[in-house]
PDB file of C-alpha atoms in Angstrom:
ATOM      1  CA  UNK G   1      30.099 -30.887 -24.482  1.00 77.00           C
ATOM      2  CA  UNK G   2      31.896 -30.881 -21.395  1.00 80.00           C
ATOM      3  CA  UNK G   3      33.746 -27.394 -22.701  1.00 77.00           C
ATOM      4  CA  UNK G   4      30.749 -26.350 -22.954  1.00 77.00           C
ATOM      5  CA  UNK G   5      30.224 -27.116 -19.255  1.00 81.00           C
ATOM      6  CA  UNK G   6      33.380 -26.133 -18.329  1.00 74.00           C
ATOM      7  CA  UNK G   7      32.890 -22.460 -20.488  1.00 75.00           C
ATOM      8  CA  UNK G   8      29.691 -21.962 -18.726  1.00 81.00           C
ATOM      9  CA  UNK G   9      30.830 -22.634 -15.301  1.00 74.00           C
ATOM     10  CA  UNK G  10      34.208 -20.372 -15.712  1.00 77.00           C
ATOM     11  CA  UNK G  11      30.945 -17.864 -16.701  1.00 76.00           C
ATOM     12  CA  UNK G  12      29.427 -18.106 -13.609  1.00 70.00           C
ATOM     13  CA  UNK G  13      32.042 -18.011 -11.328  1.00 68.00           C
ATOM     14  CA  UNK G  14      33.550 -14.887 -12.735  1.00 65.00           C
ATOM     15  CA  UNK G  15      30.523 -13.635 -12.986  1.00 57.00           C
ATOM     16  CA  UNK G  16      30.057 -13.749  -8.712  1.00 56.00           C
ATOM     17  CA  UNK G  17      33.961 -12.876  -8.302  1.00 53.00           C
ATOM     18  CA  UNK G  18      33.363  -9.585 -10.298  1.00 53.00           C
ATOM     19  CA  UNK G  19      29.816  -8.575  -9.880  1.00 49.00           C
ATOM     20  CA  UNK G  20      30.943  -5.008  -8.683  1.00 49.00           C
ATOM     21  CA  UNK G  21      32.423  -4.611 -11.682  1.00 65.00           C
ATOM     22  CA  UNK G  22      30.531  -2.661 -14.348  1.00 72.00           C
ATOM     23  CA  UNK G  23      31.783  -2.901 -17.953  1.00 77.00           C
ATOM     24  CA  UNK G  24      32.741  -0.466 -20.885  1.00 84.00           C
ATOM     25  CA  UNK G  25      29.199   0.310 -22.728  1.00 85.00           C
ATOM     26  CA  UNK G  26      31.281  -1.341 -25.540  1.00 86.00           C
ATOM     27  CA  UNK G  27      31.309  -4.659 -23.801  1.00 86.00           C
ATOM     28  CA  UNK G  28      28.125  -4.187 -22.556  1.00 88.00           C
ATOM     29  CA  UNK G  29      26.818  -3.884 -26.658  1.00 87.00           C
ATOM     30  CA  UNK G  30      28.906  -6.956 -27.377  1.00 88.00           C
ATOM     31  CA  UNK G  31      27.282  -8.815 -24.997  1.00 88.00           C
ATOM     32  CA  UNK G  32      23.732  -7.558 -25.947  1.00 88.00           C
ATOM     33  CA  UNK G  33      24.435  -8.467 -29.925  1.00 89.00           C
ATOM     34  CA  UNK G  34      26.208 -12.253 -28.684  1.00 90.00           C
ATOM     35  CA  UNK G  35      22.406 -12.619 -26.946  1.00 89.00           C
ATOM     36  CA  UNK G  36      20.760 -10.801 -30.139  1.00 89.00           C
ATOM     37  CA  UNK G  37      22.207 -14.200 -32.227  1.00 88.00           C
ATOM     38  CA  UNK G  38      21.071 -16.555 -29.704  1.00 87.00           C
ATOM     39  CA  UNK G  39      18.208 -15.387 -29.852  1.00 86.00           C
ATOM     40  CA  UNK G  40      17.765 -15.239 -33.740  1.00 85.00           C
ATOM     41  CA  UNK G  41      19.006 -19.394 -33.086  1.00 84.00           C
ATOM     42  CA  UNK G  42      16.374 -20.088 -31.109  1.00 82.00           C
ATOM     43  CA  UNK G  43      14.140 -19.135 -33.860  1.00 82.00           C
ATOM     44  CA  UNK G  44      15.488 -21.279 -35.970  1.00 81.00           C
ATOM     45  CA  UNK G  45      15.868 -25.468 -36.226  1.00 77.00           C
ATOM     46  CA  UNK G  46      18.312 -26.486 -33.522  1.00 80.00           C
ATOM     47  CA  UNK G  47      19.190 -29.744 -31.695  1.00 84.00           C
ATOM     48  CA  UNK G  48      18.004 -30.463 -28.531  1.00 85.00           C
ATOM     49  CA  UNK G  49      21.899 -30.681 -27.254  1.00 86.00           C
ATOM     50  CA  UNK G  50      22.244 -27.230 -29.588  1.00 86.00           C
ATOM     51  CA  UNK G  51      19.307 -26.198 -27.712  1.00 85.00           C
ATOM     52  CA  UNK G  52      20.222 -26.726 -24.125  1.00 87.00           C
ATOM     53  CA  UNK G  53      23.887 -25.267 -25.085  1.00 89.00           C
ATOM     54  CA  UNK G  54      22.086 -22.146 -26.445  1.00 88.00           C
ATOM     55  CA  UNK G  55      19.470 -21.745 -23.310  1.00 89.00           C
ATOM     56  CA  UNK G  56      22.809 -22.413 -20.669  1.00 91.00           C
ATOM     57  CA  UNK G  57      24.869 -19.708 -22.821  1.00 91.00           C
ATOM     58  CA  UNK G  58      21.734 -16.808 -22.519  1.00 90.00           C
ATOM     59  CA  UNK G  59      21.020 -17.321 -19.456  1.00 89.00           C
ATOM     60  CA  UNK G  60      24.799 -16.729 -18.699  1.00 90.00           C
ATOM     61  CA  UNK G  61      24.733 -13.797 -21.050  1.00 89.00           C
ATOM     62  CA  UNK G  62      21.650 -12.344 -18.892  1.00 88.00           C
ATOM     63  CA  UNK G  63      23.751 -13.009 -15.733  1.00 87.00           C
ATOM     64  CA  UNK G  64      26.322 -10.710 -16.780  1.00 86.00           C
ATOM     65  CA  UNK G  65      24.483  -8.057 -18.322  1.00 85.00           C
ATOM     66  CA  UNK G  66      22.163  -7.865 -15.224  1.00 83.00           C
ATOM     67  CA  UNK G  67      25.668  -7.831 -12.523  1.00 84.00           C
ATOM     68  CA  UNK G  68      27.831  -5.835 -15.289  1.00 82.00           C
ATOM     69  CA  UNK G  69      25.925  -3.878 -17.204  1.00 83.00           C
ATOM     70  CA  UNK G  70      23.242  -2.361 -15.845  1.00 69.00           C
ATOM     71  CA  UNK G  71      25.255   0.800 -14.912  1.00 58.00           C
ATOM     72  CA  UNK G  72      28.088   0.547 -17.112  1.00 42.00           C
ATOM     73  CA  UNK G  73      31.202   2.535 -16.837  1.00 49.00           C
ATOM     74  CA  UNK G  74      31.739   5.343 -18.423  1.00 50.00           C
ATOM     75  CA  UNK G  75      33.944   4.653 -22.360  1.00 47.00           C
ATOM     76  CA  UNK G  76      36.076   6.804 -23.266  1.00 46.00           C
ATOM     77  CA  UNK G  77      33.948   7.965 -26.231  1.00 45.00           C
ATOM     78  CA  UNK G  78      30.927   8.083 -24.371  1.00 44.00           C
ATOM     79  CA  UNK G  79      28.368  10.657 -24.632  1.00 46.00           C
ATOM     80  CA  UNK G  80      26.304  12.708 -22.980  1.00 45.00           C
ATOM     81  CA  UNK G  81      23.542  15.336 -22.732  1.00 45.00           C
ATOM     82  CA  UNK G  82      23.783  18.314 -20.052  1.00 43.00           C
ATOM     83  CA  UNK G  83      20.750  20.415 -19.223  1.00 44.00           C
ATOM     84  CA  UNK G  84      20.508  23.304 -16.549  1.00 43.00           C
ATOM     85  CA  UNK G  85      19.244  20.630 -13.830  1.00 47.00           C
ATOM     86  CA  UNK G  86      20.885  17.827 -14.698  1.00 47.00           C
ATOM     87  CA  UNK G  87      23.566  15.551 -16.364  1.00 50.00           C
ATOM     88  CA  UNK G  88      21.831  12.175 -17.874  1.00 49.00           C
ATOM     89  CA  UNK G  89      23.489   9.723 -20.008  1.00 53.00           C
ATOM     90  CA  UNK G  90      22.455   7.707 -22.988  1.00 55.00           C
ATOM     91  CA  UNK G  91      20.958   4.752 -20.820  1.00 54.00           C
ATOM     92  CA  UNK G  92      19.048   5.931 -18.694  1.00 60.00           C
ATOM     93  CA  UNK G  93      15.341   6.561 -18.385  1.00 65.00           C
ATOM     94  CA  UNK G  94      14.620  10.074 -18.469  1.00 64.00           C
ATOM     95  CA  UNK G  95      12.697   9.741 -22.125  1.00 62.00           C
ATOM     96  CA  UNK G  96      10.240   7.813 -20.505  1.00 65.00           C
ATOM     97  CA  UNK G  97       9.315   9.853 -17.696  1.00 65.00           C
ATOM     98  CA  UNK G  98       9.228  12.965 -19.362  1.00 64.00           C
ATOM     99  CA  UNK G  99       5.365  14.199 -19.454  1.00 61.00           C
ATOM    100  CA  UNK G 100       3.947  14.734 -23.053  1.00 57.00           C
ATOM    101  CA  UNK G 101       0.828  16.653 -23.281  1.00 53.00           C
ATOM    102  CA  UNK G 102      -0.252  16.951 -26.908  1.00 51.00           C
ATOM    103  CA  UNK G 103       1.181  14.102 -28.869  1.00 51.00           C
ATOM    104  CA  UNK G 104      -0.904  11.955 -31.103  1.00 51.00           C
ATOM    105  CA  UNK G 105      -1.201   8.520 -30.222  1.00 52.00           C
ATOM    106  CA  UNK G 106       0.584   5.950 -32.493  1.00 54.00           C
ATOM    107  CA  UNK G 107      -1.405   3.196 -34.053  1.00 58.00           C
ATOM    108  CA  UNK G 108      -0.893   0.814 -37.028  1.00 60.00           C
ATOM    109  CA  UNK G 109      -4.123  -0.649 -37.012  1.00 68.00           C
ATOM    110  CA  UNK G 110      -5.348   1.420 -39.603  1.00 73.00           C
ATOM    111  CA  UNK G 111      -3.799   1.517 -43.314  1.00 75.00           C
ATOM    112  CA  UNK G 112      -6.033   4.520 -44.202  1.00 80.00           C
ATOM    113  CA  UNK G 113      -4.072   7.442 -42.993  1.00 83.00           C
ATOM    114  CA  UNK G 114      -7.840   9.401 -42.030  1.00 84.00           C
ATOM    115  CA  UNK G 115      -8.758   6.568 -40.147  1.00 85.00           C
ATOM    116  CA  UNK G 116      -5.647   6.767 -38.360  1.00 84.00           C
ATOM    117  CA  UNK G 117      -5.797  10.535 -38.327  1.00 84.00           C
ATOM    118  CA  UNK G 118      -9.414  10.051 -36.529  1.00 85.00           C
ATOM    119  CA  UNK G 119      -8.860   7.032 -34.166  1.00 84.00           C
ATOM    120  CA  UNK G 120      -5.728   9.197 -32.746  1.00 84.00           C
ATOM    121  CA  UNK G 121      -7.853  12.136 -32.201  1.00 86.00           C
ATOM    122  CA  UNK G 122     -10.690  10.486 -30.705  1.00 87.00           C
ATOM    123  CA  UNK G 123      -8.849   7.765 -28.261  1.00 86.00           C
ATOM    124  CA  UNK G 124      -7.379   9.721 -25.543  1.00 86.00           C
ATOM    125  CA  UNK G 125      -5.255   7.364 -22.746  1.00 87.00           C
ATOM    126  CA  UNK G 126      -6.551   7.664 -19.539  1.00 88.00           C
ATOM    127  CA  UNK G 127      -3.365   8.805 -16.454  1.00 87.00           C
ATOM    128  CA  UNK G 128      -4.712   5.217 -14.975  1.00 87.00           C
ATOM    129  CA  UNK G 129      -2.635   4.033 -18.272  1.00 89.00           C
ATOM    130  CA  UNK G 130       0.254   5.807 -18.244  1.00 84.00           C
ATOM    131  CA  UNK G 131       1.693   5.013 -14.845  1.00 83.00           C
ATOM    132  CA  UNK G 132       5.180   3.816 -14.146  1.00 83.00           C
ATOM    133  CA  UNK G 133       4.931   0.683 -12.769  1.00 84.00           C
ATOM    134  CA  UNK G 134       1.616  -0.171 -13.668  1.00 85.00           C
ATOM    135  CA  UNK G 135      -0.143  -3.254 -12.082  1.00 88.00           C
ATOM    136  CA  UNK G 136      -1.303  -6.016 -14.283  1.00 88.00           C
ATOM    137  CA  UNK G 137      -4.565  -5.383 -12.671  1.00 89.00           C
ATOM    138  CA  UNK G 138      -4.680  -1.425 -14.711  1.00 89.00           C
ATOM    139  CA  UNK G 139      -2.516  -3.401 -17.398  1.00 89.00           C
ATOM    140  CA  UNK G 140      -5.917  -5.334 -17.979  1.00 90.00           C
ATOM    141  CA  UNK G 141      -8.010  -2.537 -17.376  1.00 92.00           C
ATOM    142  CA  UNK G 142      -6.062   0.231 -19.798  1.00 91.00           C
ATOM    143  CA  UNK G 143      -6.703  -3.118 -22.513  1.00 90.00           C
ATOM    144  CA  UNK G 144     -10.157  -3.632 -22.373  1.00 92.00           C
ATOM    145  CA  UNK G 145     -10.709   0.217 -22.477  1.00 92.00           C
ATOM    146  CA  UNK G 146      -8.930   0.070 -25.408  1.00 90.00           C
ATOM    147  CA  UNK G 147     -10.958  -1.907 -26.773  1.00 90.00           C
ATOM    148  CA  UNK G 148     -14.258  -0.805 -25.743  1.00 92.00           C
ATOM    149  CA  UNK G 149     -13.249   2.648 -27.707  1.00 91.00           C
ATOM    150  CA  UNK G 150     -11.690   1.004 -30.822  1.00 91.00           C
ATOM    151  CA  UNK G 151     -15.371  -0.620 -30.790  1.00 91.00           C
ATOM    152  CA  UNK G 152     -17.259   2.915 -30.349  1.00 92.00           C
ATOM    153  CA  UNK G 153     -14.799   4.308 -32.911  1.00 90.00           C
ATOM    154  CA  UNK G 154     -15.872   1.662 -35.390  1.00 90.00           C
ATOM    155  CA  UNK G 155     -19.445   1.959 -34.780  1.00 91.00           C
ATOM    156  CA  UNK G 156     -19.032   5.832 -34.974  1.00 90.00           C
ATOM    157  CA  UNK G 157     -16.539   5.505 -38.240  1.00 88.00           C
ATOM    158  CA  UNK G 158     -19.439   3.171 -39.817  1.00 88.00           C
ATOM    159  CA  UNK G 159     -22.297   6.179 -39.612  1.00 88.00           C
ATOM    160  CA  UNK G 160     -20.142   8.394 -41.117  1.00 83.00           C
ATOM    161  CA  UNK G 161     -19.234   6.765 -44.622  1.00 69.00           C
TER     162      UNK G 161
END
């Protein structure tokens, strides 16, 4: 136990002393898969000693990925994609902010593949639910509308079998 204590405060220390420091993408995976396991532990039976070991070792693991990892330096082996405006690398964002016009919405709430086929052509998601950002307020909003139309859809589906 008190290596434990001793591990986690070494952790935590470090982790102020070299917060400027950004680590290999490498590190920053091994990091991310040491949490993955935790967290596959805390699905399973644990200890309550096992358990406050686990919770003190994640939240250490988060410290470090949040000060380290966010940016990480560049690997030697790392990759990335040019385009004429730009240079992005693998972890970053642009995916999501790229605008998509005509793609079908994805839904597994329907095993029939027409019914799927339908619901995605007839629910259309409003811009008020596709903001960056968006406030829990829309967040609410962009769910009941969902909701409301999966209703219409299932009254309209009904009258046409």
């Amino acid at each position: 136990m008190i290596k434990w204590i001793l591990l986690i405060l070494t952790t935590v220390f470090a982790t102020e002393l070299y917060a400027d420091e950004a680590y290999s993408q490498a590190h920053c995976d091994s990091i991310k898969k040491e949490r993955e396991a935790i967290r596959s532990k805390f699905r399973s039976g644990y200890s309550t000693k096992e358990g406050e070991r686990l919770t003190a070792r994640d939240k250490a693991l988060f410290t470090l990925l949040a000060n380290h990892c966010s940016k990480p330096k560049k690997a030697s082996s790392s990759y990335q994609a040019t385009s004429s405006t730009s240079t992005r690398t693998p972890n970053s964002n642009w995916l999501l902010n790229q605008k998509v016009s005509d793609m079908s919405l994805h839904s597994d709430s329907y095993s029939d593949q027409a019914k799927l086929d339908a619901w995605s052509t007839f629910y259309k998601l409003p811009k008020r639910c596709r903001k960056k950002g968006m406030s829990s307020a829309d967040f609410v909003w962009c769910s009941e509308y969902r909701g409301k139309q999966k209703e219409l859809f299932e009254a309209q589906w009904k009258e046409r079998s």
